[in-house]
Short mmCIF file of C-alpha atoms in Angstrom, two decimals:
data_model
loop_
_atom_site.label_atom_id
_atom_site.label_comp_id
_atom_site.label_asym_id
_atom_site.label_seq_id
_atom_site.Cartn_x
_atom_site.Cartn_y
_atom_site.Cartn_z
CA MET G 1 -15.24 18.86 -43.62
CA LEU G 2 -14.02 16.08 -45.40
CA ALA G 3 -11.35 15.64 -47.81
CA ALA G 4 -13.01 14.60 -50.96
CA LEU G 5 -13.23 11.19 -52.57
CA VAL G 6 -9.85 8.91 -51.85
CA VAL G 7 -10.28 5.09 -52.32
CA VAL G 8 -8.12 3.26 -49.76
CA LEU G 9 -7.65 -0.50 -49.83
CA VAL G 10 -5.11 -2.12 -46.32
CA ALA G 11 -3.97 -4.83 -45.89
CA CYS G 12 -1.78 -6.15 -42.81
CA GLY G 13 1.91 -7.14 -43.79
CA ASP G 14 4.92 -6.67 -42.11
CA ASP G 15 7.52 -4.74 -45.00
CA ALA G 16 7.97 -1.42 -45.88
CA SER G 17 5.89 0.15 -48.18
CA THR G 18 6.33 0.17 -51.92
CA GLN G 19 4.72 2.40 -54.88
CA SER G 20 3.47 0.78 -57.98
CA ALA G 21 1.45 1.92 -61.22
CA ALA G 22 -2.18 1.31 -61.86
CA GLN G 23 -3.48 1.84 -65.41
CA LEU G 24 -6.04 4.66 -67.00
CA HIS G 25 -8.04 2.51 -69.81
CA PRO G 26 -10.20 5.36 -71.89
CA LEU G 27 -13.07 4.33 -72.95
CA GLY G 28 -13.92 7.03 -75.26
CA GLY G 29 -14.40 10.75 -75.55
CA ALA G 30 -11.84 13.19 -74.08
CA VAL G 31 -10.10 12.00 -70.95
CA GLU G 32 -6.80 13.73 -69.58
CA VAL G 33 -3.70 12.99 -66.68
CA GLU G 34 -2.59 16.15 -64.98
CA ILE G 35 1.09 15.84 -64.21
CA ASP G 36 3.11 18.32 -61.58
CA GLY G 37 -0.05 21.06 -63.22
CA VAL G 38 0.34 19.52 -66.35
CA ILE G 39 -2.51 18.08 -68.60
CA HIS G 40 -1.39 15.66 -71.10
CA PRO G 41 -3.38 13.62 -73.64
CA VAL G 42 -4.10 10.11 -72.36
CA ASP G 43 -2.89 7.09 -73.74
CA ASP G 44 -4.41 3.51 -74.00
CA ASP G 45 -3.34 1.72 -70.37
CA GLN G 46 -1.98 4.69 -69.36
CA PRO G 47 0.55 4.03 -66.14
CA LEU G 48 -0.72 5.90 -62.89
CA GLU G 49 1.08 6.64 -60.18
CA VAL G 50 0.89 8.92 -56.94
CA GLY G 51 0.41 12.47 -57.54
CA HIS G 52 -1.23 11.99 -61.19
CA THR G 53 -5.27 13.14 -61.50
CA VAL G 54 -7.30 11.91 -64.52
CA HIS G 55 -10.01 14.57 -65.88
CA THR G 56 -12.91 13.54 -68.10
CA GLY G 57 -14.90 16.09 -70.34
CA PRO G 58 -18.10 16.03 -71.33
CA THR G 59 -17.77 13.25 -73.59
CA GLY G 60 -14.84 10.89 -72.34
CA ARG G 61 -15.51 8.08 -69.72
CA ALA G 62 -12.21 6.03 -68.36
CA GLU G 63 -11.08 3.07 -65.51
CA ILE G 64 -8.54 2.51 -63.75
CA LEU G 65 -7.34 -0.37 -63.16
CA TRP G 66 -5.83 -1.32 -59.21
CA PRO G 67 -2.84 -3.81 -58.88
CA ASP G 68 -4.92 -6.03 -56.91
CA GLY G 69 -7.04 -6.53 -59.66
CA SER G 70 -10.30 -3.85 -58.41
CA VAL G 71 -11.27 -1.40 -60.93
CA THR G 72 -13.10 2.15 -60.81
CA ARG G 73 -14.71 3.51 -63.50
CA LEU G 74 -14.75 7.13 -64.26
CA ASP G 75 -17.75 9.20 -65.38
CA TYR G 76 -18.31 11.98 -67.57
CA LEU G 77 -17.03 15.30 -65.83
CA THR G 78 -14.67 13.70 -63.30
CA ALA G 79 -11.77 14.08 -61.31
CA PHE G 80 -9.99 11.66 -59.47
CA SER G 81 -6.72 11.85 -58.30
CA ILE G 82 -4.04 8.86 -57.54
CA VAL G 83 -2.65 9.59 -53.72
CA GLU G 84 -1.30 6.34 -52.52
CA ILE G 85 -0.21 3.32 -53.80
CA GLY G 86 2.11 0.61 -51.70
CA GLU G 87 2.27 -2.50 -50.94
CA SER G 88 3.43 -4.25 -47.68
CA PRO G 89 1.16 -3.58 -46.64
CA SER G 90 -1.18 -2.92 -49.43
CA THR G 91 -2.70 0.63 -49.91
CA LEU G 92 -4.52 2.07 -52.27
CA ARG G 93 -5.86 5.71 -51.76
CA GLY G 94 -7.67 8.21 -54.32
CA ARG G 95 -9.32 11.51 -54.22
CA GLN G 96 -12.00 12.25 -56.64
CA THR G 97 -13.55 15.80 -56.52
CA ALA G 98 -16.28 16.26 -59.14
CA GLY G 99 -18.76 13.32 -61.09
CA ASN G 100 -18.85 10.28 -60.17
CA SER G 101 -17.14 6.77 -60.30
CA TYR G 102 -18.06 2.53 -60.40
CA SER G 103 -16.12 0.24 -58.43
CA ARG G 104 -15.94 -3.16 -58.17
CA VAL G 105 -13.73 -4.57 -55.89
CA ILE G 106 -12.10 -7.78 -54.99
CA GLU G 107 -13.21 -9.47 -51.85
CA PHE G 108 -10.10 -9.33 -49.93
CA THR G 109 -9.83 -12.09 -47.15
CA GLU G 110 -6.71 -10.39 -44.99
CA ALA G 111 -7.34 -9.38 -41.88
CA GLY G 112 -7.44 -5.50 -42.15
CA SER G 113 -7.54 -4.91 -45.58
CA ARG G 114 -10.17 -2.49 -46.73
CA PHE G 115 -11.65 0.04 -49.77
CA GLU G 116 -12.57 3.34 -48.65
CA ILE G 117 -13.86 5.93 -50.69
CA ASP G 118 -13.98 9.73 -48.94
CA THR G 119 -16.33 12.09 -50.34
CA PRO G 120 -16.23 16.06 -49.39
CA SER G 121 -19.48 14.55 -47.29
CA ALA G 122 -18.55 11.04 -46.31
CA VAL G 123 -16.33 7.69 -46.13
CA ALA G 124 -17.76 4.89 -47.86
CA SER G 125 -15.50 1.87 -46.80
CA VAL G 126 -16.38 -2.08 -48.11
CA GLN G 127 -14.07 -5.68 -48.49
CA GLY G 128 -15.38 -6.76 -51.55
CA THR G 129 -18.55 -5.46 -53.62
CA GLU G 130 -19.65 -3.27 -56.35
CA TYR G 131 -21.44 -0.27 -55.76
CA ALA G 132 -21.45 3.27 -57.19
CA VAL G 133 -20.39 7.27 -55.27
CA LEU G 134 -22.55 10.00 -57.33
CA ILE G 135 -21.27 13.38 -56.10
CA ASP G 136 -23.46 16.26 -57.11
CA PRO G 137 -22.60 19.93 -57.96
CA ASN G 138 -23.20 20.65 -54.78
CA GLU G 139 -20.98 18.26 -53.40
CA VAL G 140 -24.18 16.07 -52.17
CA THR G 141 -22.66 12.94 -51.62
CA THR G 142 -25.17 9.56 -53.14
CA VAL G 143 -24.74 6.04 -52.61
CA VAL G 144 -26.05 3.02 -54.38
CA VAL G 145 -25.17 -0.68 -53.62
CA VAL G 146 -25.30 -3.28 -55.54
CA ASP G 147 -23.39 -6.26 -54.43
CA ARG G 148 -22.74 -6.78 -51.10
CA THR G 149 -22.72 -3.70 -47.82
CA VAL G 150 -21.21 -0.43 -48.08
CA LEU G 151 -20.34 1.02 -44.32
CA VAL G 152 -21.04 4.83 -45.33
CA THR G 153 -19.64 7.12 -42.16
CA THR G 154 -20.17 10.64 -41.82
CA PRO G 155 -19.24 13.51 -38.96
CA GLY G 156 -22.56 13.05 -37.32
CA GLY G 157 -22.23 9.19 -37.60
CA GLU G 158 -22.24 5.45 -39.65
CA ALA G 159 -25.02 3.54 -41.37
CA THR G 160 -24.84 0.34 -43.21
CA VAL G 161 -26.12 0.44 -47.29
CA ALA G 162 -26.95 -3.41 -48.16
CA ALA G 163 -27.40 -4.35 -52.10
CA GLY G 164 -30.58 -2.11 -53.75
CA PHE G 165 -29.84 0.19 -51.27
CA SER G 166 -28.54 3.74 -51.28
CA LEU G 167 -27.74 6.22 -48.87
CA THR G 168 -27.50 10.73 -49.74
CA VAL G 169 -25.33 12.79 -47.70
CA GLY G 170 -24.51 15.93 -47.26
CA PRO G 171 -23.62 18.40 -48.65
CA PRO G 172 -20.43 18.80 -46.14
CA GLU G 173 -22.06 22.04 -44.26
CA VAL G 174 -24.90 19.70 -43.44
CA SER G 175 -23.18 16.61 -42.68
CA THR G 176 -22.17 16.91 -39.39
CA GLY G 177 -25.48 16.17 -38.31
CA PRO G 178 -27.90 13.36 -37.54
CA ILE G 179 -26.62 10.34 -40.64
CA GLY G 180 -30.09 9.23 -42.78
CA ASP G 181 -30.94 6.05 -43.60
CA PRO G 182 -30.77 3.77 -46.87
CA GLU G 183 -33.68 3.80 -48.85
CA PRO G 184 -34.17 1.67 -51.46
CA THR G 185 -32.14 2.51 -54.82
CA PRO G 186 -35.21 4.26 -56.78
CA THR G 187 -35.91 2.58 -60.29
CA GLU G 188 -35.13 5.85 -61.66
CA LEU G 189 -31.30 5.72 -60.12
CA LEU G 190 -30.74 2.20 -61.09
CA GLU G 191 -31.82 2.48 -64.99
CA SER G 192 -29.54 5.83 -65.11
CA ASP G 193 -27.14 6.08 -68.24
CA TRP G 194 -23.70 6.00 -65.29
CA ILE G 195 -25.71 3.25 -63.57
CA ALA G 196 -27.01 1.01 -66.50
CA PHE G 197 -23.62 1.66 -68.90
CA ASN G 198 -22.14 -0.50 -65.22
CA THR G 199 -24.43 -3.51 -64.72
CA GLU G 200 -25.79 -4.39 -68.10
CA GLY G 201 -24.07 -6.16 -70.49
#
């Protein structure tokens, strides 16, 4: 079984990794951050460091502002942990165990750079794009690509998903089988509350 959602950005460099903070910006409703097992209410522009976990409630949404300028938004009932934030080389890693995310990733020009989302049943890799990752209660993952392409990898294979297409994989216990083909994203999914929240306006 693959680990739960991991976001990774890696850029080549010569110096040792250093730590810096991301910023958490609540978008409304209940948003909390777990630090060393203790739940805390969130202030606007809350620093996020390695080991912190963001929890959104039934009416809570938030966005993570990464140091490189990329943005990841979190939907209702989402849990997202910061695993690594480093520079030289630049590395961003996170883990999502529930809910939905929507990422706008900057276009990388340096060789070796990448941004990855690892769910319980797949890994989605990009080098500058806009896409959503949806995890349902059964840990089935759906990747919806809005701009450019996303490479989705499972234990059973890999597939490139282009803008306007989506791919559903999992649950984890069946993700070792052959990966399916991307399909045009259904209108009802494009017009769903979460996708519309991030693409309209």
